[in-house]
Structure formats: C-alpha cells, structure tokens
JSON list of C-alpha atoms in Angstrom, two decimals:
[
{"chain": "A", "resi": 1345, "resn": "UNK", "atom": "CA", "xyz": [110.21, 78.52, 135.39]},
{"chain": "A", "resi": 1346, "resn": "UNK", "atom": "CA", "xyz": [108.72, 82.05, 134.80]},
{"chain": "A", "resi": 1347, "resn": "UNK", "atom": "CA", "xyz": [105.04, 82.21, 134.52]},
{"chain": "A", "resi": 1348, "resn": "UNK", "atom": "CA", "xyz": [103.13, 85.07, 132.91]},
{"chain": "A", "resi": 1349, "resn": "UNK", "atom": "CA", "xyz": [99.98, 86.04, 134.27]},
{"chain": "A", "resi": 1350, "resn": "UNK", "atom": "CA", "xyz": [97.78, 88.66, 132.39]},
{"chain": "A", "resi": 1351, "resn": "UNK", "atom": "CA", "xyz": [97.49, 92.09, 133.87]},
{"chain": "A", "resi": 1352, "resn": "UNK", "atom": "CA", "xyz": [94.45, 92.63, 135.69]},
{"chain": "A", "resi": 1353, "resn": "UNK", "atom": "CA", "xyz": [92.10, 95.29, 133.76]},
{"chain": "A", "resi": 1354, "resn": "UNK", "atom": "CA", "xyz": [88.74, 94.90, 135.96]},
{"chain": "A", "resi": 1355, "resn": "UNK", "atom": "CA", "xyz": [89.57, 98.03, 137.04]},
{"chain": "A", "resi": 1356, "resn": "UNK", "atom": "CA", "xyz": [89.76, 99.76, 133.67]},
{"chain": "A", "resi": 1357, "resn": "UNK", "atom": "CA", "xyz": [86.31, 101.24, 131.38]},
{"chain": "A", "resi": 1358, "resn": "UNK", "atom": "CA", "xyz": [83.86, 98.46, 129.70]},
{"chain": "A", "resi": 1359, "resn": "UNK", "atom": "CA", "xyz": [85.37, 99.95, 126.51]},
{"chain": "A", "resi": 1360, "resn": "UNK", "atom": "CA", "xyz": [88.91, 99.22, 127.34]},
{"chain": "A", "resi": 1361, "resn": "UNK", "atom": "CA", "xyz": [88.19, 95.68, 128.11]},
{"chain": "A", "resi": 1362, "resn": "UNK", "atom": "CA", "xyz": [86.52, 94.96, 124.66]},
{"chain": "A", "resi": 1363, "resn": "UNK", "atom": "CA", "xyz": [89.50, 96.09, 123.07]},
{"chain": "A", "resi": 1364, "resn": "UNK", "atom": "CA", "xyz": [92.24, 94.42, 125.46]},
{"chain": "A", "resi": 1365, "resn": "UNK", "atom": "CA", "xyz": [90.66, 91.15, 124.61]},
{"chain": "A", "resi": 1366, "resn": "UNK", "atom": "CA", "xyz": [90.70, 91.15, 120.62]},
{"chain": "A", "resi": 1367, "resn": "UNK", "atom": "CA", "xyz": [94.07, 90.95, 121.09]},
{"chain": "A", "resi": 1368, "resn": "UNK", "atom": "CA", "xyz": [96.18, 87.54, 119.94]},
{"chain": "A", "resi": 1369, "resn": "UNK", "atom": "CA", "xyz": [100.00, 87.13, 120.22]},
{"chain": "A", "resi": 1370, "resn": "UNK", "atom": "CA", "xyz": [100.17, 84.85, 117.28]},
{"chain": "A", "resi": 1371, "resn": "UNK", "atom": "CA", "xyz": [99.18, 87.95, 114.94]},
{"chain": "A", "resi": 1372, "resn": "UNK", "atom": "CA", "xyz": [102.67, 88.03, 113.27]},
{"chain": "A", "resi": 1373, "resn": "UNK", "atom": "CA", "xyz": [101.81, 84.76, 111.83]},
{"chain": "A", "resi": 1374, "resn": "UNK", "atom": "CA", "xyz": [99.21, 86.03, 109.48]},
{"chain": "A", "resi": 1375, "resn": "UNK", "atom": "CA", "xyz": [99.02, 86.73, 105.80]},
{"chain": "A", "resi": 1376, "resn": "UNK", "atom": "CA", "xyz": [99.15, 90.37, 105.18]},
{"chain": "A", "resi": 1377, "resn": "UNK", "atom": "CA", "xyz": [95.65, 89.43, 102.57]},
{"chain": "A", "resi": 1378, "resn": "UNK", "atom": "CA", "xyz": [94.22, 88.51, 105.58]},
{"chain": "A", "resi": 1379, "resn": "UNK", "atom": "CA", "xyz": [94.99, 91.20, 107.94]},
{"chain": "A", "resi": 1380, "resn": "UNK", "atom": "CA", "xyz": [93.03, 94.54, 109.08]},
{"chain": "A", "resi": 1381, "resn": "UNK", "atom": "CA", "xyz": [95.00, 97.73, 108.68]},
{"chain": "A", "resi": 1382, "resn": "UNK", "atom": "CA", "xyz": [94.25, 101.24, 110.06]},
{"chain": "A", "resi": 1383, "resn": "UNK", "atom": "CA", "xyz": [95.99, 103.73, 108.40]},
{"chain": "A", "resi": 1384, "resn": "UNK", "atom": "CA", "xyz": [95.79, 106.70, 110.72]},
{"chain": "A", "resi": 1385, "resn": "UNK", "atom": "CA", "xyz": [96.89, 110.21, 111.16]},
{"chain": "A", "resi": 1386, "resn": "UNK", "atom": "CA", "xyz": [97.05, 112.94, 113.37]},
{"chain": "A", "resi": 1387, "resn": "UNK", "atom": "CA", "xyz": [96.40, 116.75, 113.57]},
{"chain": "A", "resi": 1388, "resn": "UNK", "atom": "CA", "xyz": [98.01, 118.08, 117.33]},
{"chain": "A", "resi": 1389, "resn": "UNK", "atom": "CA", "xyz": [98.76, 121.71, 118.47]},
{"chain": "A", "resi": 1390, "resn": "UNK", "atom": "CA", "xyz": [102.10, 121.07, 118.45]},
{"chain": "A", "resi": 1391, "resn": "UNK", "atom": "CA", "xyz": [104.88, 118.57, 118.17]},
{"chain": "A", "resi": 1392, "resn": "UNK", "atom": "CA", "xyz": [105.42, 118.06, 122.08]},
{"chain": "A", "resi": 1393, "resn": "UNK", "atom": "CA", "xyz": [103.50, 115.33, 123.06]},
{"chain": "A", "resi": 1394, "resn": "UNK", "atom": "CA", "xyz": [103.13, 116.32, 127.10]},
{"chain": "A", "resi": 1395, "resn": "UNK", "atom": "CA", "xyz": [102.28, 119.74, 126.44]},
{"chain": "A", "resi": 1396, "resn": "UNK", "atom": "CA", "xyz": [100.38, 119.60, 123.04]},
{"chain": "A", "resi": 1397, "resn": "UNK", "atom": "CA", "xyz": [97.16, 118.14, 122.19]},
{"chain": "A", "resi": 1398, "resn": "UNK", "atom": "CA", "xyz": [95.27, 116.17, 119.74]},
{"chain": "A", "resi": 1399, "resn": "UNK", "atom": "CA", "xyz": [92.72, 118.14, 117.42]},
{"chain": "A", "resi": 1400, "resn": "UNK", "atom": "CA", "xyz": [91.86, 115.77, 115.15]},
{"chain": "A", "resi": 1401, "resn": "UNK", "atom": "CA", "xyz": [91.83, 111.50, 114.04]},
{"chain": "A", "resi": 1402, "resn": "UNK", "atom": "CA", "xyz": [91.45, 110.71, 110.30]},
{"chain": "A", "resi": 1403, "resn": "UNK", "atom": "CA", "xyz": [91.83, 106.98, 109.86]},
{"chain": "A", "resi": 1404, "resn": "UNK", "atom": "CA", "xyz": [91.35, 104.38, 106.85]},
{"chain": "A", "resi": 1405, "resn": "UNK", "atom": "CA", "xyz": [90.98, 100.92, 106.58]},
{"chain": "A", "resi": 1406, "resn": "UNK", "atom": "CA", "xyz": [93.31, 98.51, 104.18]},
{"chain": "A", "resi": 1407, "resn": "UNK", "atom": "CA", "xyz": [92.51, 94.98, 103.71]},
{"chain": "A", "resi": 1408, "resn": "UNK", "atom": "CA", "xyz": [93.27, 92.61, 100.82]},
{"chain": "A", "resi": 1409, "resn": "UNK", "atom": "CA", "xyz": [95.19, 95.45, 99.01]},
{"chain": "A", "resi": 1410, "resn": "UNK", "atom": "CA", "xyz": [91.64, 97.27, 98.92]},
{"chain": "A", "resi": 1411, "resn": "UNK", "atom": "CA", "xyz": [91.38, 100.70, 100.31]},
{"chain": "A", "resi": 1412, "resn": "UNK", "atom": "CA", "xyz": [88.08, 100.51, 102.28]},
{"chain": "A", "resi": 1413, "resn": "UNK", "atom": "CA", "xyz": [86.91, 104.42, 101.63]},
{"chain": "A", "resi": 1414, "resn": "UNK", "atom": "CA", "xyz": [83.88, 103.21, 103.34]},
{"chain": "A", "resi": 1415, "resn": "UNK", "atom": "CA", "xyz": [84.97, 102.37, 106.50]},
{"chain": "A", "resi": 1416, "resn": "UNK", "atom": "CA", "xyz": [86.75, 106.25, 106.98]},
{"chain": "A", "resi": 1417, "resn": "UNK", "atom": "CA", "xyz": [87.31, 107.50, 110.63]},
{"chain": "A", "resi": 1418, "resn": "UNK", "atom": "CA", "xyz": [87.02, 111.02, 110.97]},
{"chain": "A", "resi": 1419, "resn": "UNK", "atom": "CA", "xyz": [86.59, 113.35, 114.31]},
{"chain": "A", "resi": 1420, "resn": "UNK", "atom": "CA", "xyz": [87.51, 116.35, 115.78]},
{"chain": "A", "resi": 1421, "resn": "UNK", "atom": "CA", "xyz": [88.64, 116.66, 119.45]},
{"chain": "A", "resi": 1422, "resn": "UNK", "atom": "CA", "xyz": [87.58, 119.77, 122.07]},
{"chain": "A", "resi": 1423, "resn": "UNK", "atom": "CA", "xyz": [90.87, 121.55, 123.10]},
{"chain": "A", "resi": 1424, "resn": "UNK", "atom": "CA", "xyz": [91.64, 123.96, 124.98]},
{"chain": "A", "resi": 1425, "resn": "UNK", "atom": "CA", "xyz": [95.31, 124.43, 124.10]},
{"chain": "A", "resi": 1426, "resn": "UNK", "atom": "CA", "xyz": [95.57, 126.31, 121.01]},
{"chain": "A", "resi": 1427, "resn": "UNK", "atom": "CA", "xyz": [99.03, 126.80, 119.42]},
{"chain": "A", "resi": 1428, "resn": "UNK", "atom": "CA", "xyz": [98.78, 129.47, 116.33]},
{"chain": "A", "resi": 1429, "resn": "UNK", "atom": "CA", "xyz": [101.94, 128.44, 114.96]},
{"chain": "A", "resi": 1430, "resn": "UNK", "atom": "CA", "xyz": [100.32, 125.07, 113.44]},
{"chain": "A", "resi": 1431, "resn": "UNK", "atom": "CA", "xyz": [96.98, 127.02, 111.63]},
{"chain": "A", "resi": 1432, "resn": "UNK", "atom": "CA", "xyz": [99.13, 127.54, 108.77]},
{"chain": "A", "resi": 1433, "resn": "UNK", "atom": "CA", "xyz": [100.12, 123.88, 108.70]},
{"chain": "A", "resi": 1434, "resn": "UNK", "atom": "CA", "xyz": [96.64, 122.21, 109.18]},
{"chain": "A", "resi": 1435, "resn": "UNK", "atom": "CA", "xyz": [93.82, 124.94, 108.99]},
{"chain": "A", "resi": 1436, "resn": "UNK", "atom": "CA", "xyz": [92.85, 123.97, 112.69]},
{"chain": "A", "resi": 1437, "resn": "UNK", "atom": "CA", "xyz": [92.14, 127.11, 114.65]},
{"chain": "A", "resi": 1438, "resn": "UNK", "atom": "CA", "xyz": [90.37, 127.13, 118.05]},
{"chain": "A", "resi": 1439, "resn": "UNK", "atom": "CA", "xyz": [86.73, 128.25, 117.46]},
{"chain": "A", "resi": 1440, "resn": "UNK", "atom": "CA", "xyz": [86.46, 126.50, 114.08]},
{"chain": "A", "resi": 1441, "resn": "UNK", "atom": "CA", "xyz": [83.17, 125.00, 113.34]},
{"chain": "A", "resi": 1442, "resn": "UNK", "atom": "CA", "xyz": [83.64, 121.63, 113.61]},
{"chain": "A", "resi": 1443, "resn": "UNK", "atom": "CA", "xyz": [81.57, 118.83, 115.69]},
{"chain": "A", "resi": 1444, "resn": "UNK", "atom": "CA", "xyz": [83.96, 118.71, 118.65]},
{"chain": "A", "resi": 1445, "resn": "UNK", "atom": "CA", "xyz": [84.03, 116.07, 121.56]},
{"chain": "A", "resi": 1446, "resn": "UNK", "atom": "CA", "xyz": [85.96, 115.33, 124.41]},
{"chain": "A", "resi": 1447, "resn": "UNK", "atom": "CA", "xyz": [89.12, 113.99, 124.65]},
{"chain": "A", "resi": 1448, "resn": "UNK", "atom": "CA", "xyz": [87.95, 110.53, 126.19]},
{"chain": "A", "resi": 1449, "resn": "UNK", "atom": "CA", "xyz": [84.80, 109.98, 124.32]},
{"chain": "A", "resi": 1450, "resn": "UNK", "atom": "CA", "xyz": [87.37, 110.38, 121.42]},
{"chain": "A", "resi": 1451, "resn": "UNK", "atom": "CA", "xyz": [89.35, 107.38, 122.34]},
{"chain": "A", "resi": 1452, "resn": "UNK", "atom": "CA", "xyz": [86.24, 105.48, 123.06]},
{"chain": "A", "resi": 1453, "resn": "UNK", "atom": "CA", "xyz": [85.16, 106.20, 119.82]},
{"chain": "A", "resi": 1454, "resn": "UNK", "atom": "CA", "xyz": [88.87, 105.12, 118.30]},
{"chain": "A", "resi": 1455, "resn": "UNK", "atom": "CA", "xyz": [89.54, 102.07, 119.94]},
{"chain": "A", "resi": 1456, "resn": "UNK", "atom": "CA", "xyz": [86.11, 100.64, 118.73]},
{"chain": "A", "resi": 1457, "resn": "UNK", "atom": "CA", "xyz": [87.13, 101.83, 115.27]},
{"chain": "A", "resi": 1458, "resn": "UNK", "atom": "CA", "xyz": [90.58, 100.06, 115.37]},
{"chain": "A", "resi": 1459, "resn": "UNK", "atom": "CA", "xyz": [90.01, 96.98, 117.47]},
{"chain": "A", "resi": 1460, "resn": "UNK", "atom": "CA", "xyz": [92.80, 94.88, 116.84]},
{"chain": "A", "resi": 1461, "resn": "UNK", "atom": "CA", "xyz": [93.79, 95.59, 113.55]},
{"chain": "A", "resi": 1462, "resn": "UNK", "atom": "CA", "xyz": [97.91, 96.20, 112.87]},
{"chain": "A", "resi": 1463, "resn": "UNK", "atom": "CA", "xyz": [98.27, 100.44, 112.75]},
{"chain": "A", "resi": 1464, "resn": "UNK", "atom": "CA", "xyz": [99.92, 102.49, 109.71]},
{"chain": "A", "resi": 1465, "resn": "UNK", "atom": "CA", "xyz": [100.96, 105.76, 109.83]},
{"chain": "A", "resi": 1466, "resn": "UNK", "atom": "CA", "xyz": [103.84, 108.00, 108.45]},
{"chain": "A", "resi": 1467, "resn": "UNK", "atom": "CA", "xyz": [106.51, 108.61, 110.66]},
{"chain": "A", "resi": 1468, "resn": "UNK", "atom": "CA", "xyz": [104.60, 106.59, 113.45]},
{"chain": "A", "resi": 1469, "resn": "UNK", "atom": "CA", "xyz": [105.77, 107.31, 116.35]},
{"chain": "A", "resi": 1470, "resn": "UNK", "atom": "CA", "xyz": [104.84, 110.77, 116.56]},
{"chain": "A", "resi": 1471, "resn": "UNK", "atom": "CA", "xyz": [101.13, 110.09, 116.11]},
{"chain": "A", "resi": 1472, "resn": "UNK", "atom": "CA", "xyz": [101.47, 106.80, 118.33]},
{"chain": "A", "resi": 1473, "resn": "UNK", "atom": "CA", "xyz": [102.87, 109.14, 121.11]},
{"chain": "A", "resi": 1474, "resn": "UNK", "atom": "CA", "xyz": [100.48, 111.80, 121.30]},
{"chain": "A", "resi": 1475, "resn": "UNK", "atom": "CA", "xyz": [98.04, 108.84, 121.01]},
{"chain": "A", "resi": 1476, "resn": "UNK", "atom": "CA", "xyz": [99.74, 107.35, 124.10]},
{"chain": "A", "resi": 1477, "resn": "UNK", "atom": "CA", "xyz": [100.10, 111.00, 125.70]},
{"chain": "A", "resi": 1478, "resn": "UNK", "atom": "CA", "xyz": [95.93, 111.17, 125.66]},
{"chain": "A", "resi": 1479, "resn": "UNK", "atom": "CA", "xyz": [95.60, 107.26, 127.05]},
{"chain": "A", "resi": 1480, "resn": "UNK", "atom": "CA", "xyz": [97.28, 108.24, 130.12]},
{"chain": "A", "resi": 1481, "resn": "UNK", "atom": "CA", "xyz": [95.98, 111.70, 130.64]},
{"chain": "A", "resi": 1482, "resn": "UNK", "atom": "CA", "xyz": [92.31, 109.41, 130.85]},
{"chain": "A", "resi": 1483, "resn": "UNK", "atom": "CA", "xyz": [94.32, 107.01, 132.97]},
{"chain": "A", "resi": 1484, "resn": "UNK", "atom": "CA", "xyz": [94.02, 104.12, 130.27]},
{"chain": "A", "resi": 1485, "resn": "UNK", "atom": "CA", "xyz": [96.93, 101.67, 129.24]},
{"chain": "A", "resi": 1486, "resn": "UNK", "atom": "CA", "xyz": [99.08, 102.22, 125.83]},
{"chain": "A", "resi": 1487, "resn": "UNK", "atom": "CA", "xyz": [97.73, 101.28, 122.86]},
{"chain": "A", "resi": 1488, "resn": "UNK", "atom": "CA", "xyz": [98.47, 97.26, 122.30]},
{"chain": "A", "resi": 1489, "resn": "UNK", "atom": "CA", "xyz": [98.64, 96.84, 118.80]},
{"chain": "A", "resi": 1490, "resn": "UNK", "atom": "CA", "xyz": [101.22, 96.40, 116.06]},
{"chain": "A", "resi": 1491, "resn": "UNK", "atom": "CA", "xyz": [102.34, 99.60, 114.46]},
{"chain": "A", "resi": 1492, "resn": "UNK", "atom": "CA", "xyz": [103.90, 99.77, 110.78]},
{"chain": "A", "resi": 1493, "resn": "UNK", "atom": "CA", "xyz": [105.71, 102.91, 110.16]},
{"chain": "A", "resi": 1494, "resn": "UNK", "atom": "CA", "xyz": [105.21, 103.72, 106.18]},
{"chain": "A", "resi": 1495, "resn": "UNK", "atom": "CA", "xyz": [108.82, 105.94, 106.06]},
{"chain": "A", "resi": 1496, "resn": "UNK", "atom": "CA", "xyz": [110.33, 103.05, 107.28]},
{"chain": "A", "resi": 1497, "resn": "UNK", "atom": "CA", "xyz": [108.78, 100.34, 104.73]},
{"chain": "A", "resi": 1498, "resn": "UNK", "atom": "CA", "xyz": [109.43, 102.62, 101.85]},
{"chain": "A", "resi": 1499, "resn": "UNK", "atom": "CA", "xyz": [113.36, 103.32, 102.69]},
{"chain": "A", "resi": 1500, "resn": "UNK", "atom": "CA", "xyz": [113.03, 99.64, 102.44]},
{"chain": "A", "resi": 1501, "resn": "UNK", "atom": "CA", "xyz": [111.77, 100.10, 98.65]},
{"chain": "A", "resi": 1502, "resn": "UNK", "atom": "CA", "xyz": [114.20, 101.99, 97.88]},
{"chain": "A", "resi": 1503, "resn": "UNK", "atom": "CA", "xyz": [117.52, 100.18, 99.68]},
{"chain": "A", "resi": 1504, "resn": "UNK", "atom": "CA", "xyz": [116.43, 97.40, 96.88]},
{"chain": "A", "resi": 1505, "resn": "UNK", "atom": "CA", "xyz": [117.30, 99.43, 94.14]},
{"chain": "A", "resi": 1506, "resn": "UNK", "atom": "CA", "xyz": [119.39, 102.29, 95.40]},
{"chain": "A", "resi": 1507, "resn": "UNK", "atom": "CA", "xyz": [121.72, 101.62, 98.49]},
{"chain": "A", "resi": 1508, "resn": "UNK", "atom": "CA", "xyz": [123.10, 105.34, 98.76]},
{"chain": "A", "resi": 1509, "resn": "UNK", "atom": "CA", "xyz": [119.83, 107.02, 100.19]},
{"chain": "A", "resi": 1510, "resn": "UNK", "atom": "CA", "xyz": [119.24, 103.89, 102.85]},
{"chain": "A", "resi": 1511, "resn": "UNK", "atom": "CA", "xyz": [119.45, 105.76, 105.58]},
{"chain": "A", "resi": 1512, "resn": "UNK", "atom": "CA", "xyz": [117.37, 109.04, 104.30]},
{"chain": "A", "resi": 1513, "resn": "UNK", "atom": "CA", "xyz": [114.35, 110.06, 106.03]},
{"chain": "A", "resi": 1514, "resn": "UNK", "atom": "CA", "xyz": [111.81, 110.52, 103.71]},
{"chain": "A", "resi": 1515, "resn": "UNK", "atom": "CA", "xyz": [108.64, 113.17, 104.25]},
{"chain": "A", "resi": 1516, "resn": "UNK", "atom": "CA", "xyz": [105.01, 111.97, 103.12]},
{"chain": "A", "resi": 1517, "resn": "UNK", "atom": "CA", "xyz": [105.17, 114.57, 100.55]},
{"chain": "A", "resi": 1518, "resn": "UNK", "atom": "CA", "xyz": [108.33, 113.13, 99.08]},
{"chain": "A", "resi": 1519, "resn": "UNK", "atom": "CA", "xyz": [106.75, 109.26, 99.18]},
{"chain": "A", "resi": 1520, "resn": "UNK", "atom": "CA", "xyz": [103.68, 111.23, 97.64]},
{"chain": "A", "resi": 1521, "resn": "UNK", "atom": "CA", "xyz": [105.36, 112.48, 94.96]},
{"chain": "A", "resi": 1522, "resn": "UNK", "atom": "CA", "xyz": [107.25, 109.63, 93.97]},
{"chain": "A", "resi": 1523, "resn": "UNK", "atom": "CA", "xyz": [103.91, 107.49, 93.84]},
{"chain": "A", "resi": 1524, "resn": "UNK", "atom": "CA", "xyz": [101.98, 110.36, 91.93]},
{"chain": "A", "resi": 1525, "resn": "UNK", "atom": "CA", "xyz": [99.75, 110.48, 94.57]},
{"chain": "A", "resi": 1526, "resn": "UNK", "atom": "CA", "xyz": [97.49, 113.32, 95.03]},
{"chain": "A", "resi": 1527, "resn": "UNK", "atom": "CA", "xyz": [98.19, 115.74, 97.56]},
{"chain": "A", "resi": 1528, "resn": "UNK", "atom": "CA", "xyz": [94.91, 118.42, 97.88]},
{"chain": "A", "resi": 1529, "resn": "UNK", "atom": "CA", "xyz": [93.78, 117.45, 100.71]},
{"chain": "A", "resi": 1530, "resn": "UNK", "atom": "CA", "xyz": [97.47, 117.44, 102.72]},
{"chain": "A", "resi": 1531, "resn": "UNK", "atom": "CA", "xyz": [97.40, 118.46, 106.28]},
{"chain": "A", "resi": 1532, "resn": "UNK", "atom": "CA", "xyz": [93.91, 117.21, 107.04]},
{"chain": "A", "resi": 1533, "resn": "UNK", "atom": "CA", "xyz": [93.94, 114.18, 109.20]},
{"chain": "A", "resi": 1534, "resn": "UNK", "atom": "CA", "xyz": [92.16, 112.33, 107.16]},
{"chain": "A", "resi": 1535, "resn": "UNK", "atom": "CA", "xyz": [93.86, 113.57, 103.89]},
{"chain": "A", "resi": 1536, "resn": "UNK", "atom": "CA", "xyz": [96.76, 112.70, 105.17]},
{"chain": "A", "resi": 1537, "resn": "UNK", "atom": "CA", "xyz": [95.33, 109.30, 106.04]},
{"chain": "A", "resi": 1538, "resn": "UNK", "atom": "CA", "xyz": [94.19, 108.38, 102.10]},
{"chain": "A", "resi": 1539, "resn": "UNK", "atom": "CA", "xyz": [97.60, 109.59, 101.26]},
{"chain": "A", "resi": 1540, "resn": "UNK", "atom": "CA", "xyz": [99.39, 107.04, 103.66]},
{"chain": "A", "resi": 1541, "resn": "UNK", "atom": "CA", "xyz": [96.99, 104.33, 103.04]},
{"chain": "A", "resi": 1542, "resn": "UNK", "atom": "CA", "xyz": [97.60, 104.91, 99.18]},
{"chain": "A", "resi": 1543, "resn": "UNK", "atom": "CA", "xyz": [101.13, 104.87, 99.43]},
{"chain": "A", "resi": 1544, "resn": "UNK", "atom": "CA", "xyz": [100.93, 102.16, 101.81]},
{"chain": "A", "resi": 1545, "resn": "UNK", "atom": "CA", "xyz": [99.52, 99.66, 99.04]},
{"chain": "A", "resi": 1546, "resn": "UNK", "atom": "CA", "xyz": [101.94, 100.71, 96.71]},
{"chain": "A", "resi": 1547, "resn": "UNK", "atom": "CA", "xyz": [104.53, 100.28, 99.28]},
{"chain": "A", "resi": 1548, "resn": "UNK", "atom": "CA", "xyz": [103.02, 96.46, 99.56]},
{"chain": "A", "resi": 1549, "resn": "UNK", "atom": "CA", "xyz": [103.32, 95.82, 95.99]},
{"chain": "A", "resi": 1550, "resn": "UNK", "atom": "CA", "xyz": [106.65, 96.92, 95.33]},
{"chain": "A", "resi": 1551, "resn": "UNK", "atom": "CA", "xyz": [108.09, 94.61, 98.77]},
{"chain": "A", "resi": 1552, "resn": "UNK", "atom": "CA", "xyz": [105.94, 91.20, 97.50]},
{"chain": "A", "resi": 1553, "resn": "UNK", "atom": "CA", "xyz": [105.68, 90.16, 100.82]},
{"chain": "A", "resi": 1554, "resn": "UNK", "atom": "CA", "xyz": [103.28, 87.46, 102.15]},
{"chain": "A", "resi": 1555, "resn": "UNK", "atom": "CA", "xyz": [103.24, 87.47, 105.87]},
{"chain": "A", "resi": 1556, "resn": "UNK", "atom": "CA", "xyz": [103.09, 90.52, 108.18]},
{"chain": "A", "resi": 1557, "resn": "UNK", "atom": "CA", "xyz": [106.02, 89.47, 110.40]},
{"chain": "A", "resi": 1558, "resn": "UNK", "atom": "CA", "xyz": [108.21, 89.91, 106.74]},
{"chain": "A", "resi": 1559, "resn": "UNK", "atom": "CA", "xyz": [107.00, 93.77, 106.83]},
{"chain": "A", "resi": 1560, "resn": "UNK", "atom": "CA", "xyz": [108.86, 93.74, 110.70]},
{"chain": "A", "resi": 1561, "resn": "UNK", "atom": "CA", "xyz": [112.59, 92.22, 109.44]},
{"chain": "A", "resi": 1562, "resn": "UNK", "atom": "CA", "xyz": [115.26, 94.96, 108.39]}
]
C-alpha cells in the first residue's frame, strides 16, 4: 500500500505556509458559482522565462459570474533587467515612475491576494512560468493552484459550432474582438487582466457548465 505523506514546509516563509494550507484536493468538485477566480496577467522583459523578468502583476477577481473591479491587484516589480525590445509592446521602460518593490515582497504580496482561488489567464502557461521562474529564484515551491487557460476554453466555444478552426490558436486580441470587448487599455497588466476576466465570463456563458472539473474535460 503506498502512503502519501505531506511535504514538509517548516522550513519555508510564514507567508508560504498560509497559502500551502488553503489548499483542498476535493476543489474540482465545486460549482463554478461557488468558486474564487483570479484572472491574472503578466508584463516581463521578455518571453524567456530564465533570463527575463517580471515587471508587473495586474489581477481580477471573478465569482458568481460577477467581475469583482473592487478586489483589483495591481503592482509593479524592481528590475534590473531591462529589455528595450518590449517598451513598444507594454510602455514599461526601466526608470519609469512607478511604485516599485522587490521581487519577493511581490510574491508575498500575490499569494495573499490569490490564496486558493482556481487562476485564469490567456495563454497560461507563459505567465504561470515566469510566475514559477520568480518562486524559485526566492527559493519557494511552484504555485499549487488550478490554472484555466482562457485560449483553451474559448477554442472550446468555438469547436461547438465550427469544427474547422479546432485546433487554431487564438490571440487575446482576436477573443477580444469577437466578444466586442474593449481593448484601450491592452498591454497593461492589469488591462489585460479586465480583458481576460471579461472574456472569461462570456466564455462561461456560452459553455453552460456547472462544475469546475467540466471546464478541465476536452
């Protein structure tokens, strides 16, 4: 018989060990009404996630098919690394004025904002990554909870009514457009959070699911 023993964590920051124990494995279980979402997005110096860096978090918060603008998530990280390719793509450049901190009292900060809600973001795994990348430079564990990738749920839209573009990789810009959502404040982290958390709920209504283990199934 194989037993599983939880990892030890004494070891890791107070802050760490809030988080780790929100966590509960029966979370696929529950009603998407019910559930927490953090719809998040990232701003980086780049798209390599050993060299590049986080600049900025803009997160969201979706529950009950209500966009909670209240509860918004918003800071800006102190880099060194500075990549002038991506100005043009997010208006981030090195000695901007912005309220900076470090890179750790940033994911402090983040994991109290998220707990153990069930993560959103477009094309996921990027901004999951770099997210990861920045856990392990501070010498913290991966980020434990569920992740929903919005490209993917909305091919899934589509492959209802349309089976030739099922396997098309869609941009937010294009899931933006096909919503109507607005798109002035694009390349911002937390523009670009509203817009996924907008498009996320529209996502929701067109798939008419009930329980968030339905949004996991192909």
């Amino acid at each position: 018989m194989l037993h599983w023993f939880k990892k030890d964590e004494s070891h890791l920051p107070e802050f760490w060990q809030k988080y780790s124990a929100r966590f509960d494995k029966n979370q696929k279980e529950q009603l998407i009404s019910e559930t927490t979402f953090v719809v998040l997005d990232t701003e980086t110096t780049g798209f390599d996630q050993e060299k590049d860096r986080i600049l900025s978090i803009g997160c969201v918060k979706v529950k009950n098919n209500k966009l909670l603008v209240a509860d918004s998530f918003e800071i800006y990280l102190k880099q060194e690394k500075f990549n002038p390719d991506t100005v043009e793509i997010h208006g981030l450049i090195k000695h901007e004025r912005f309220e900076t901190i470090s890179e750790e009292k940033a994911l402090q900060l983040f994991l109290k904002y998220i707990k153990n809600s069930v993560l959103v973001a477009h094309h996921a795994g990027f901004d999951i990554n770099m997210i990861n990348a920045a856990m392990k430079r501070n010498h913290l564990p991966k980020l434990k909870n569920r992740v929903l990738d919005t490209g993917v749920l909305y091919r899934k839209t589509r492959i209802i009514s349309n089976f030739i573009d099922q396997h098309k990789t869609y941009s937010l810009d294009e899931v933006a457009l096909a919503y109507n959502i607005d798109l002035k404040d694009r390349h911002t982290a937390i523009g670009d959070a509203f817009i996924t958390a907008i498009a996320f709920l529209k996502i929701l209504g067109r798939l008419k699911r009930k329980k968030l283990k339905e949004l996991y199934k192909k």
